[in-house]
PDB file of C-alpha atoms and ligand atoms in Angstrom:
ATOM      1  CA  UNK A   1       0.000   0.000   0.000  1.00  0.00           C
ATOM      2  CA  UNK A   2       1.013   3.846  -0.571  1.00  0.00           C
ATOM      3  CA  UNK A   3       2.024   5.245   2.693  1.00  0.00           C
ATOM      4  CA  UNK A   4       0.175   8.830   2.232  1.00  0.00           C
ATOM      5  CA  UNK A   5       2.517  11.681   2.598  1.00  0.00           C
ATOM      6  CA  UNK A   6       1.564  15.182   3.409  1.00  0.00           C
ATOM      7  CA  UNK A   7       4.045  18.236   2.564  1.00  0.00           C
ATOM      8  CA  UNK A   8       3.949  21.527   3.744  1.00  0.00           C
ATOM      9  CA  UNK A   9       5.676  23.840   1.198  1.00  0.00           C
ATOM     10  CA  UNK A  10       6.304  27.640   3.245  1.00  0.00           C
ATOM     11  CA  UNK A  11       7.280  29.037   0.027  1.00  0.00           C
ATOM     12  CA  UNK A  12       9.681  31.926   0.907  1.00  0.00           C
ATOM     13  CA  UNK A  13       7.111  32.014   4.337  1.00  0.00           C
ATOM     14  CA  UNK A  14       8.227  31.543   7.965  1.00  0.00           C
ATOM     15  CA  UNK A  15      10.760  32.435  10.808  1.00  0.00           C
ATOM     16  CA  UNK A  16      12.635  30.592  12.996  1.00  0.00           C
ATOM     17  CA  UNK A  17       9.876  31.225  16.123  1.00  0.00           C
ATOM     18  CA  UNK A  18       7.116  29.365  13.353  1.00  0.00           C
ATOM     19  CA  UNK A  19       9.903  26.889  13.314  1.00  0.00           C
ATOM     20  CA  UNK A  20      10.099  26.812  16.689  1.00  0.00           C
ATOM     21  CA  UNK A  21       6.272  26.721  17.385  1.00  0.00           C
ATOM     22  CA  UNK A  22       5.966  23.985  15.085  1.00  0.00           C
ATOM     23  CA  UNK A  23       8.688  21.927  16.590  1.00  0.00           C
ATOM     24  CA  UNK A  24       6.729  22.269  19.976  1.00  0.00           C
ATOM     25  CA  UNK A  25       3.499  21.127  18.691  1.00  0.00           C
ATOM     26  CA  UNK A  26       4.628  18.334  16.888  1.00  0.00           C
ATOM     27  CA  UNK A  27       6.148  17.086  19.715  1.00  0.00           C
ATOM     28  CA  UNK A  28       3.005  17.142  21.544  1.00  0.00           C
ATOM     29  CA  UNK A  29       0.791  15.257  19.098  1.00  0.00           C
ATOM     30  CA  UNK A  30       1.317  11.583  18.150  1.00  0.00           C
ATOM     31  CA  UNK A  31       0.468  11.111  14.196  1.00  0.00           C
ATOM     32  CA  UNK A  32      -1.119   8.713  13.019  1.00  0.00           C
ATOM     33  CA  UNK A  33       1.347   6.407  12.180  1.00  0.00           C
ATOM     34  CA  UNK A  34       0.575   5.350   8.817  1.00  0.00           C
ATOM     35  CA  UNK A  35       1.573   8.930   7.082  1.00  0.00           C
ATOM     36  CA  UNK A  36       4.065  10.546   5.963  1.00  0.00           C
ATOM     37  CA  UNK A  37       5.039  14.311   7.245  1.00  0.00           C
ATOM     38  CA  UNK A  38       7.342  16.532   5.700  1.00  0.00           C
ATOM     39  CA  UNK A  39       8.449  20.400   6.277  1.00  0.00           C
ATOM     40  CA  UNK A  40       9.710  22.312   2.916  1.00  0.00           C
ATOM     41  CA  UNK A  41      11.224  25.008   4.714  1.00  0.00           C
ATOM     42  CA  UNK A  42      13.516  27.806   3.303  1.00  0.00           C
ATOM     43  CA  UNK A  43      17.003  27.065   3.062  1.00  0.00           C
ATOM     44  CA  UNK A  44      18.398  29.204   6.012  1.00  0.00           C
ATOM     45  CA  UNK A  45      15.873  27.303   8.297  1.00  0.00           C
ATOM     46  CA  UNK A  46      16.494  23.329   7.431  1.00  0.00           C
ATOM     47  CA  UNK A  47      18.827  22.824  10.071  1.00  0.00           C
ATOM     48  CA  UNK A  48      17.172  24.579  12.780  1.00  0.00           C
ATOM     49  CA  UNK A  49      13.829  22.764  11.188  1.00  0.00           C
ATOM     50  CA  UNK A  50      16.005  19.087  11.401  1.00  0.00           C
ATOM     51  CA  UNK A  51      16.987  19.945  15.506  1.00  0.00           C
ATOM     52  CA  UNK A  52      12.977  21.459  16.079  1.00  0.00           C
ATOM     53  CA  UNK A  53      11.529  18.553  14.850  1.00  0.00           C
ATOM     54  CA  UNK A  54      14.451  15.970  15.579  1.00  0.00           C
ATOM     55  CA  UNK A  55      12.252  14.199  17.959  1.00  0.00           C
ATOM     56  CA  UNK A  56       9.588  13.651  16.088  1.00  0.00           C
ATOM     57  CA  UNK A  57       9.081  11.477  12.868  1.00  0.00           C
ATOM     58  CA  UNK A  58       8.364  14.939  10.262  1.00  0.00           C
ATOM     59  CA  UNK A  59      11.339  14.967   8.021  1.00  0.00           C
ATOM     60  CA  UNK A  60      12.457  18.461   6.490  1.00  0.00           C
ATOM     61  CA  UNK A  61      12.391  18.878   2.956  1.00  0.00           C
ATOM     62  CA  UNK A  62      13.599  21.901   0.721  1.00  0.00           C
ATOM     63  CA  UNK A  63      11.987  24.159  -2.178  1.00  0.00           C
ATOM     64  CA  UNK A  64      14.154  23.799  -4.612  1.00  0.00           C
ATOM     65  CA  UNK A  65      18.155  23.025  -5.871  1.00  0.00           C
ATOM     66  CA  UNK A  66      20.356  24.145  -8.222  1.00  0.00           C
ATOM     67  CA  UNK A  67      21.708  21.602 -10.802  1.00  0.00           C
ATOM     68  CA  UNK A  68      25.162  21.446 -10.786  1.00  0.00           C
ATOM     69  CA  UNK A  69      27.227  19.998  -7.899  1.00  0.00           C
ATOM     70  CA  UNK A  70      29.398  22.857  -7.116  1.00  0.00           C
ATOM     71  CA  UNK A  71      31.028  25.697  -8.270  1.00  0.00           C
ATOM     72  CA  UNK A  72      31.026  29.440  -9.335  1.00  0.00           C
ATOM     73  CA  UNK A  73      27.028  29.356  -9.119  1.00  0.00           C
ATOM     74  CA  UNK A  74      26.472  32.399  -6.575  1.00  0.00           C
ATOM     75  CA  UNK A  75      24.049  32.278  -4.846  1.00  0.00           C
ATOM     76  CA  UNK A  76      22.807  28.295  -5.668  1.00  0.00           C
ATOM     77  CA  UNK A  77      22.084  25.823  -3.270  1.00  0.00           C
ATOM     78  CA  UNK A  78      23.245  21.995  -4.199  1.00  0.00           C
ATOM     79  CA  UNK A  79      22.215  18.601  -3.468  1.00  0.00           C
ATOM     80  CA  UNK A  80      24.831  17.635  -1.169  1.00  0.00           C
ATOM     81  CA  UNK A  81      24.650  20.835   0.788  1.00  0.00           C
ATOM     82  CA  UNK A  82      20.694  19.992   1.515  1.00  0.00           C
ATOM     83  CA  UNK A  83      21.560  16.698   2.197  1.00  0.00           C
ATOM     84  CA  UNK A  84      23.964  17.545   4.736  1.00  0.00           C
ATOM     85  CA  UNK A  85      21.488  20.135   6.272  1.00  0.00           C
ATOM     86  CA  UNK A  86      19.264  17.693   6.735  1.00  0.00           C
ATOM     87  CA  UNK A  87      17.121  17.336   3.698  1.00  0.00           C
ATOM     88  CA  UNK A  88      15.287  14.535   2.587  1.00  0.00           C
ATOM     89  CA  UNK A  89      13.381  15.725   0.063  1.00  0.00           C
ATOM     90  CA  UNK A  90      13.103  18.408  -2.628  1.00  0.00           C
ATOM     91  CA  UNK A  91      10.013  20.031  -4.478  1.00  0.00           C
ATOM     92  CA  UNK A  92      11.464  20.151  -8.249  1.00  0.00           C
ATOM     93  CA  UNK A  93       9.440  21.968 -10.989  1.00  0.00           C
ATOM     94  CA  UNK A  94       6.984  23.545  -8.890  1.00  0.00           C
ATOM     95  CA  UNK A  95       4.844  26.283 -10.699  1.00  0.00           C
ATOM     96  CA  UNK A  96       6.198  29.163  -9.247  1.00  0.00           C
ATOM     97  CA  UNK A  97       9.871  28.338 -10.131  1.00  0.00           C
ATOM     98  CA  UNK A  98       8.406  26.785 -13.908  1.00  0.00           C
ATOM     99  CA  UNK A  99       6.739  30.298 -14.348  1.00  0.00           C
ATOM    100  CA  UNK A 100       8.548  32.969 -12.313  1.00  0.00           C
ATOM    101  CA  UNK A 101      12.107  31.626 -13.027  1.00  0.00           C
ATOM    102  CA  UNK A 102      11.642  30.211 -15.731  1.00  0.00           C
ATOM    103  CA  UNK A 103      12.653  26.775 -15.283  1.00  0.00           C
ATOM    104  CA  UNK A 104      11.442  24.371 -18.321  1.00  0.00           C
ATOM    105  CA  UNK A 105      11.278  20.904 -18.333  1.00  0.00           C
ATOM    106  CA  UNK A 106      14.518  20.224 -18.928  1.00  0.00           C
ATOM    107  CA  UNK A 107      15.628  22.537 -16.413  1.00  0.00           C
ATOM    108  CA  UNK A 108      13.690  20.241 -14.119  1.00  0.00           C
ATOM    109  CA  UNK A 109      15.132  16.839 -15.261  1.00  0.00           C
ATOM    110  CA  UNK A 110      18.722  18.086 -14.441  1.00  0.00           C
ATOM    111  CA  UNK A 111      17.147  19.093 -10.938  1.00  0.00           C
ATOM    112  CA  UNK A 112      15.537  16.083 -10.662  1.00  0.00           C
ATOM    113  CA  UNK A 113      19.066  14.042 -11.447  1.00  0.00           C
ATOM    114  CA  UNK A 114      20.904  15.844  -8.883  1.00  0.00           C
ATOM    115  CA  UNK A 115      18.649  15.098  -6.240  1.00  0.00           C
ATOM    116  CA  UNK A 116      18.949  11.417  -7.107  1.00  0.00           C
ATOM    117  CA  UNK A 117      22.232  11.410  -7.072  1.00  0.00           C
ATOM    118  CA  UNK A 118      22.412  12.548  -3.690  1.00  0.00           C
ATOM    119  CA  UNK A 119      20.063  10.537  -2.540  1.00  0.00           C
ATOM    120  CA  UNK A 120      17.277  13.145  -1.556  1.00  0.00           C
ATOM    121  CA  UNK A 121      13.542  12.356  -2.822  1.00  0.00           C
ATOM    122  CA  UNK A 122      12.041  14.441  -5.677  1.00  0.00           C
ATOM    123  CA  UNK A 123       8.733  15.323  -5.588  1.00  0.00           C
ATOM    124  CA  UNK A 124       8.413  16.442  -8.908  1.00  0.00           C
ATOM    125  CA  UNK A 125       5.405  19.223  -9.151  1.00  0.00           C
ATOM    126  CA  UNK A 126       3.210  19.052 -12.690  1.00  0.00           C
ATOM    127  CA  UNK A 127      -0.319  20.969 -13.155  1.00  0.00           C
ATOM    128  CA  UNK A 128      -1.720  23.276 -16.067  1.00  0.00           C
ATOM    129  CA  UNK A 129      -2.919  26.956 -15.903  1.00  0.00           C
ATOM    130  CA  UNK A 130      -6.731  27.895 -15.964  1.00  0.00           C
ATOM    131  CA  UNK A 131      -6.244  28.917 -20.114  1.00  0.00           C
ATOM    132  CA  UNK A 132      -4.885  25.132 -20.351  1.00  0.00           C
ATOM    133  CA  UNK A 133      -7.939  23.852 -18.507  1.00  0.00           C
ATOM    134  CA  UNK A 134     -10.208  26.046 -19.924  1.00  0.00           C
ATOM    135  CA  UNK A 135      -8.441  24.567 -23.767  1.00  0.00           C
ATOM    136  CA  UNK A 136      -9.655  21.090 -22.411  1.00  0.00           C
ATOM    137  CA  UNK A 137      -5.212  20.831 -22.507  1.00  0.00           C
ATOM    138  CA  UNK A 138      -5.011  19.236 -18.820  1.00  0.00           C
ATOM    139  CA  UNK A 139      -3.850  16.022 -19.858  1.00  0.00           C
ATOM    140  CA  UNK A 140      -1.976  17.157 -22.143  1.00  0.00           C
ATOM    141  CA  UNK A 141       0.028  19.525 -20.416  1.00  0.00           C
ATOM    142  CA  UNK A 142       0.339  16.990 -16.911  1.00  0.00           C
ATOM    143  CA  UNK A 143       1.524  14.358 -18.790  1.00  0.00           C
ATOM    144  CA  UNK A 144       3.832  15.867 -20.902  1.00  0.00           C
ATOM    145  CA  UNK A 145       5.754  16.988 -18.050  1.00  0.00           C
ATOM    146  CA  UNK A 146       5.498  13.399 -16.498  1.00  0.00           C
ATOM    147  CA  UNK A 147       6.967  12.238 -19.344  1.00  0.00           C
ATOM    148  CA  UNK A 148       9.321  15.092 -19.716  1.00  0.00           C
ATOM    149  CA  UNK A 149      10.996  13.290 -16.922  1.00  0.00           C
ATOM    150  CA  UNK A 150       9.711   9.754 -16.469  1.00  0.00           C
ATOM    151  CA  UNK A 151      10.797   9.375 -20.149  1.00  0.00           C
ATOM    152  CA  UNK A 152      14.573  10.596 -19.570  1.00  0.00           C
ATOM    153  CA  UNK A 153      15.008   8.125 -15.942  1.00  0.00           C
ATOM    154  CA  UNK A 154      15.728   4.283 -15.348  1.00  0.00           C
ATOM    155  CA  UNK A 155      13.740   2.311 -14.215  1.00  0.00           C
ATOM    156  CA  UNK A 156      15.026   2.713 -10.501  1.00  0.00           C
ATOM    157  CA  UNK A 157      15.411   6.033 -10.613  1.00  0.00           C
ATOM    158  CA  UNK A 158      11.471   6.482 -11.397  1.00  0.00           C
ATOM    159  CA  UNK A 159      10.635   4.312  -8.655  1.00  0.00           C
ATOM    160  CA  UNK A 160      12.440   7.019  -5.925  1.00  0.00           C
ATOM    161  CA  UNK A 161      10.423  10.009  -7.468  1.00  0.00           C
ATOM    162  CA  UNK A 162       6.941  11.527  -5.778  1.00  0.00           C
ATOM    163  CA  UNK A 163       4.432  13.537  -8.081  1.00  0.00           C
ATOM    164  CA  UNK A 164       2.452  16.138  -6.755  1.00  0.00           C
ATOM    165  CA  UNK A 165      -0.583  17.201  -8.888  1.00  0.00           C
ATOM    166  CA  UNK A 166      -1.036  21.239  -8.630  1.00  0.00           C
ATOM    167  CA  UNK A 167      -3.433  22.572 -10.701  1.00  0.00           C
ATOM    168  CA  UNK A 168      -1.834  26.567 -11.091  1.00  0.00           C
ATOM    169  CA  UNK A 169      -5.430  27.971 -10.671  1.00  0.00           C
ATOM    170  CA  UNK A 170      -5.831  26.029  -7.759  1.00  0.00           C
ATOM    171  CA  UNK A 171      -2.326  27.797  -5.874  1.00  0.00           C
ATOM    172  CA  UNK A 172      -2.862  30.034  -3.301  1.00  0.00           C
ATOM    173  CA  UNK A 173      -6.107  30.976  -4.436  1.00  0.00           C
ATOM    174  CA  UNK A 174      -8.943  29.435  -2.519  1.00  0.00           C
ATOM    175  CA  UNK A 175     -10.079  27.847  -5.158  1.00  0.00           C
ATOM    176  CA  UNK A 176      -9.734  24.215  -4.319  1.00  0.00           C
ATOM    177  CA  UNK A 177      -9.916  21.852  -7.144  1.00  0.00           C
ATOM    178  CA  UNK A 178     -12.888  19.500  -6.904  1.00  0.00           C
ATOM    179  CA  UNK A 179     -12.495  16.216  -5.735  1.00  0.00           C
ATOM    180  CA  UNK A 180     -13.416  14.601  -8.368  1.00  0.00           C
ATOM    181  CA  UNK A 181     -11.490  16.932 -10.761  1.00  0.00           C
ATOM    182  CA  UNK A 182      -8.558  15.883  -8.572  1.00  0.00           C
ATOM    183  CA  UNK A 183      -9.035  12.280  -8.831  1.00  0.00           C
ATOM    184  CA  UNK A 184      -9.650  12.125 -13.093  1.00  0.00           C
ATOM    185  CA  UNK A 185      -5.723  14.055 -13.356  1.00  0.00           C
ATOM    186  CA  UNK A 186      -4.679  11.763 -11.088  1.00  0.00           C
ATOM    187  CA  UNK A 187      -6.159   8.677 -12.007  1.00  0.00           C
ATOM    188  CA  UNK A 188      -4.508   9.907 -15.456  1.00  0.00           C
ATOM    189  CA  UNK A 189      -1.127   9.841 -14.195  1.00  0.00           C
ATOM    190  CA  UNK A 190      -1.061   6.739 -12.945  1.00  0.00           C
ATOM    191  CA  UNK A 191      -2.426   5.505 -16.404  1.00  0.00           C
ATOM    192  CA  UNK A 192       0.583   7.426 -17.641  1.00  0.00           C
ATOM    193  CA  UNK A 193       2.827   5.731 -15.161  1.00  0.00           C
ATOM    194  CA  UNK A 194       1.770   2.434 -16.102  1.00  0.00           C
ATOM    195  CA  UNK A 195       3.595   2.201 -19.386  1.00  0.00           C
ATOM    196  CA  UNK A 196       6.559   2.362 -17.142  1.00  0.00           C
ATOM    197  CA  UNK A 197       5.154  -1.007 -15.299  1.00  0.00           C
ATOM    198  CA  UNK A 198       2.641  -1.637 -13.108  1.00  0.00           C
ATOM    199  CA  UNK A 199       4.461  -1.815 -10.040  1.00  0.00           C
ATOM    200  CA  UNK A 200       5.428   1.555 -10.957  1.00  0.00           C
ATOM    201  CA  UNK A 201       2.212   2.826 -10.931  1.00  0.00           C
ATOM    202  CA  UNK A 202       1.054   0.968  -8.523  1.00  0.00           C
ATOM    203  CA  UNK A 203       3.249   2.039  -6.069  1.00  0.00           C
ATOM    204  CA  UNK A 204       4.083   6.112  -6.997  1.00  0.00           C
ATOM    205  CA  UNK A 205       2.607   8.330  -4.507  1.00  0.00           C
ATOM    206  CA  UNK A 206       0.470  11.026  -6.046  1.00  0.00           C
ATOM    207  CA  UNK A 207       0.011  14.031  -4.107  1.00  0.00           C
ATOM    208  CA  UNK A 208      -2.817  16.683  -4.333  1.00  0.00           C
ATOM    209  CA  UNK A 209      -1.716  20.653  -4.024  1.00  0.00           C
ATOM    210  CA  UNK A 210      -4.054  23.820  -4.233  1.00  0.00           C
ATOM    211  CA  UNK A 211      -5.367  25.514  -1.819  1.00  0.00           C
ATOM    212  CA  UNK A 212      -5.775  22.373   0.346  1.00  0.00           C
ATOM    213  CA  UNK A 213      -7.102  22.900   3.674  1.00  0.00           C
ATOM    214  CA  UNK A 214      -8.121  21.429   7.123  1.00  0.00           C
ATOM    215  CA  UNK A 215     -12.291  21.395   5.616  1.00  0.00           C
ATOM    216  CA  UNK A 216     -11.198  20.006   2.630  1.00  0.00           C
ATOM    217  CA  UNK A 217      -8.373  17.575   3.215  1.00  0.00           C
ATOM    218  CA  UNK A 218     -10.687  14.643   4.069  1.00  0.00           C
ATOM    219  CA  UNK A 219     -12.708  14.347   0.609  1.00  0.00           C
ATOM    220  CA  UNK A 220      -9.551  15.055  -1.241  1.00  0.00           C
ATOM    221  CA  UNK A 221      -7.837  12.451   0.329  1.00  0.00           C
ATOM    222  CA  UNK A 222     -10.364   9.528   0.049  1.00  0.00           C
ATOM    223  CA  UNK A 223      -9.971   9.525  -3.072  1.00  0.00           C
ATOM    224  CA  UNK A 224      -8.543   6.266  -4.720  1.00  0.00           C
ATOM    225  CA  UNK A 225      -5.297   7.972  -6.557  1.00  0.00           C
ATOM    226  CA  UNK A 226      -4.721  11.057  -4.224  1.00  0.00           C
ATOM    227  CA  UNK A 227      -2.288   9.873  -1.856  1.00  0.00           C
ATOM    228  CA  UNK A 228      -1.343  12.723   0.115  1.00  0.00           C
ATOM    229  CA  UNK A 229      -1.033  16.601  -0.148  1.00  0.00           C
ATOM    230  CA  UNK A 230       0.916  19.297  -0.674  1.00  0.00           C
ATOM    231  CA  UNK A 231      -0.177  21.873   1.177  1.00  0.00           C
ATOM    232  CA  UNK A 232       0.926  25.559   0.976  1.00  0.00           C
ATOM    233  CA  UNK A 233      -0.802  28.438   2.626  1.00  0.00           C
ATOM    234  CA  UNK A 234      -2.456  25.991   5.399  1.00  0.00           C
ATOM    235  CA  UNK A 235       1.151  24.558   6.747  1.00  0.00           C
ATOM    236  CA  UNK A 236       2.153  27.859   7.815  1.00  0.00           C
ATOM    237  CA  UNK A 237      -0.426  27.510  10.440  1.00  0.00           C
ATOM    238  CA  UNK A 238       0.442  24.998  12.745  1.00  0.00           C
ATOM    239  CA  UNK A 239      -3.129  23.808  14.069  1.00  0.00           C
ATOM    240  CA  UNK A 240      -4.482  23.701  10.282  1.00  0.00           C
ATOM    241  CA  UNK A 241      -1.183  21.636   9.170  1.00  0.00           C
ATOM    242  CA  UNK A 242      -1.705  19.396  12.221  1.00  0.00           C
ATOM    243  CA  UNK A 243      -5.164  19.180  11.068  1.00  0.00           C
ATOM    244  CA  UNK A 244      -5.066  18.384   7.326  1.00  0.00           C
ATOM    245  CA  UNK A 245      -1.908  15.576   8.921  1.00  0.00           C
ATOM    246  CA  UNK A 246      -4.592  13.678  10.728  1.00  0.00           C
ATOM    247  CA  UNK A 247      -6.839  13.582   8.238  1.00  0.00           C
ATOM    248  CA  UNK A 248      -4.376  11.714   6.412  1.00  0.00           C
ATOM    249  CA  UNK A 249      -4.524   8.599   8.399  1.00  0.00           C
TER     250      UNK A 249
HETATM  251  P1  LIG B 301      -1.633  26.721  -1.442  1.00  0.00           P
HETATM  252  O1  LIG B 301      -1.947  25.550  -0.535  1.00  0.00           O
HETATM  253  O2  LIG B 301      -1.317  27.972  -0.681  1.00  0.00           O
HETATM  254  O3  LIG B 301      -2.660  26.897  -2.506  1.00  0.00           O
HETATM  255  O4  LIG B 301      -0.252  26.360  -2.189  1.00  0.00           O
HETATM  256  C1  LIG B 301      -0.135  25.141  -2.828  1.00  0.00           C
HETATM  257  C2  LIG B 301       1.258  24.962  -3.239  1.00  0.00           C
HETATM  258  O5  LIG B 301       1.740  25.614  -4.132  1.00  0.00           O
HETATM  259  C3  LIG B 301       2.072  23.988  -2.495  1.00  0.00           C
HETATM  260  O6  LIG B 301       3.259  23.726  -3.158  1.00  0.00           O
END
């Protein structure tokens, strides 16, 4: 079975009190053991994140990585220095870094590689604007950038990736994509995934994002191909995060 995962992504969000706070109230809480948390913190804050929640079972998780191992990149962030901060994971592709800094898809596929190689978990973001939708180009566009990536790995290296589903017009807007709506994408991905091999499929966790929240985590959730979330807005808030964690199990 998929062991559901739910990710809070702070975006460029947070302080080390929130990290604090949330280290405090995790401790306090026992989740349900059958899922999966992680933090996506800013950079700066993944160690203090890794000691804050060190006593609990969240791992800490970063936004994003550059794609080169080292050298004259100023200002980039690698693999190995997340990893050795504490990392676990790594969002690559999400839609703000596809659209605001331009990162393409095979921008993301040499993010994507690094992480492997480091041995951190991708969780490799895909989703189409409203004009897409509203083109009837949803499947399209999703599972082009699937395959964008899928295509390019080995079959090992597929197996180690997670895909979150984030519809654009569903980010930070309120506007929560249906259930059902949710469940046809991902239900499509999985079909996509399947010409990889069924175990494949069977086995990649596919995680909702947009504009999730604690009163709408639940029907999300129960659906048969959403198997976890990645939450935005709602994890900077630690009761709501709690919350949409315990609806998980
Ligand atoms: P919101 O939950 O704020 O809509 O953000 C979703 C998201 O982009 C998570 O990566």
């Amino acid at each position: 079975m998929r062991m559901p995962l739910i990710a809070g992504n702070w975006k460029m969000n947070g302080s080390l009190a929130l990290v604090e706070e949330f280290g405090r109230a995790f401790a306090d809480v026992s989740l349900p053991v059958n899922v999966e948390v992680s933090l996506m913190v800013p950079f700066p804050f993944l160690e203090a994140a890794g000691r804050a929640l060190g006593e609990t079972s969240v791992t800490v998780g970063a936004q994003t990585l550059s794609d080169r191992p080292s050298g004259a990149f100023t200002g980039e962030v690698s693999a190995a220095m997340l990893r050795e901060c504490g990392a676990r994971l790594v969002l690559v592709g999400h839609s703000e870094r596809r659209t605001l800094f331009a990162e393409d898809d095979a921008a993301v596929l040499a993010r994507v590689k690094a992480a492997l190689a480091e041995q951190l978990t991708p969780v490799l973001c895909v989703g189409e604007t409203l004009e897409e939708r509203e083109a009837e180009r949803t499947e399209a566009v999703v599972l082009g950038q699937i395959e964008a990536v899928f295509g390019a790995l080995d079959e090992a290296e597929r197996a180690r990736l997670v895909v979150a589903y984030e519809p654009v017009w569903a980010i930070g807007t309120g506007r929560t994509a249906s259930p059902e709506q949710a469940q046809a994408v991902h239900a499509a991905i999985r079909d996509c995934l399947a010409r990889y091999g069924a175990g494949l499929a069977g086995g990649m966790r596919l995680l909702y994002g947009g504009s999730m929240k604690a009163d709408n985590a639940a029907e999300l959730l129960a659906q048969p191909d959403i198997d976890g979330g990645l939450v935005g807005g709602a994890s900077l808030k630690v009761d709501d995060f709690l919350a949409i964690c315990q609806s998980a199990g």
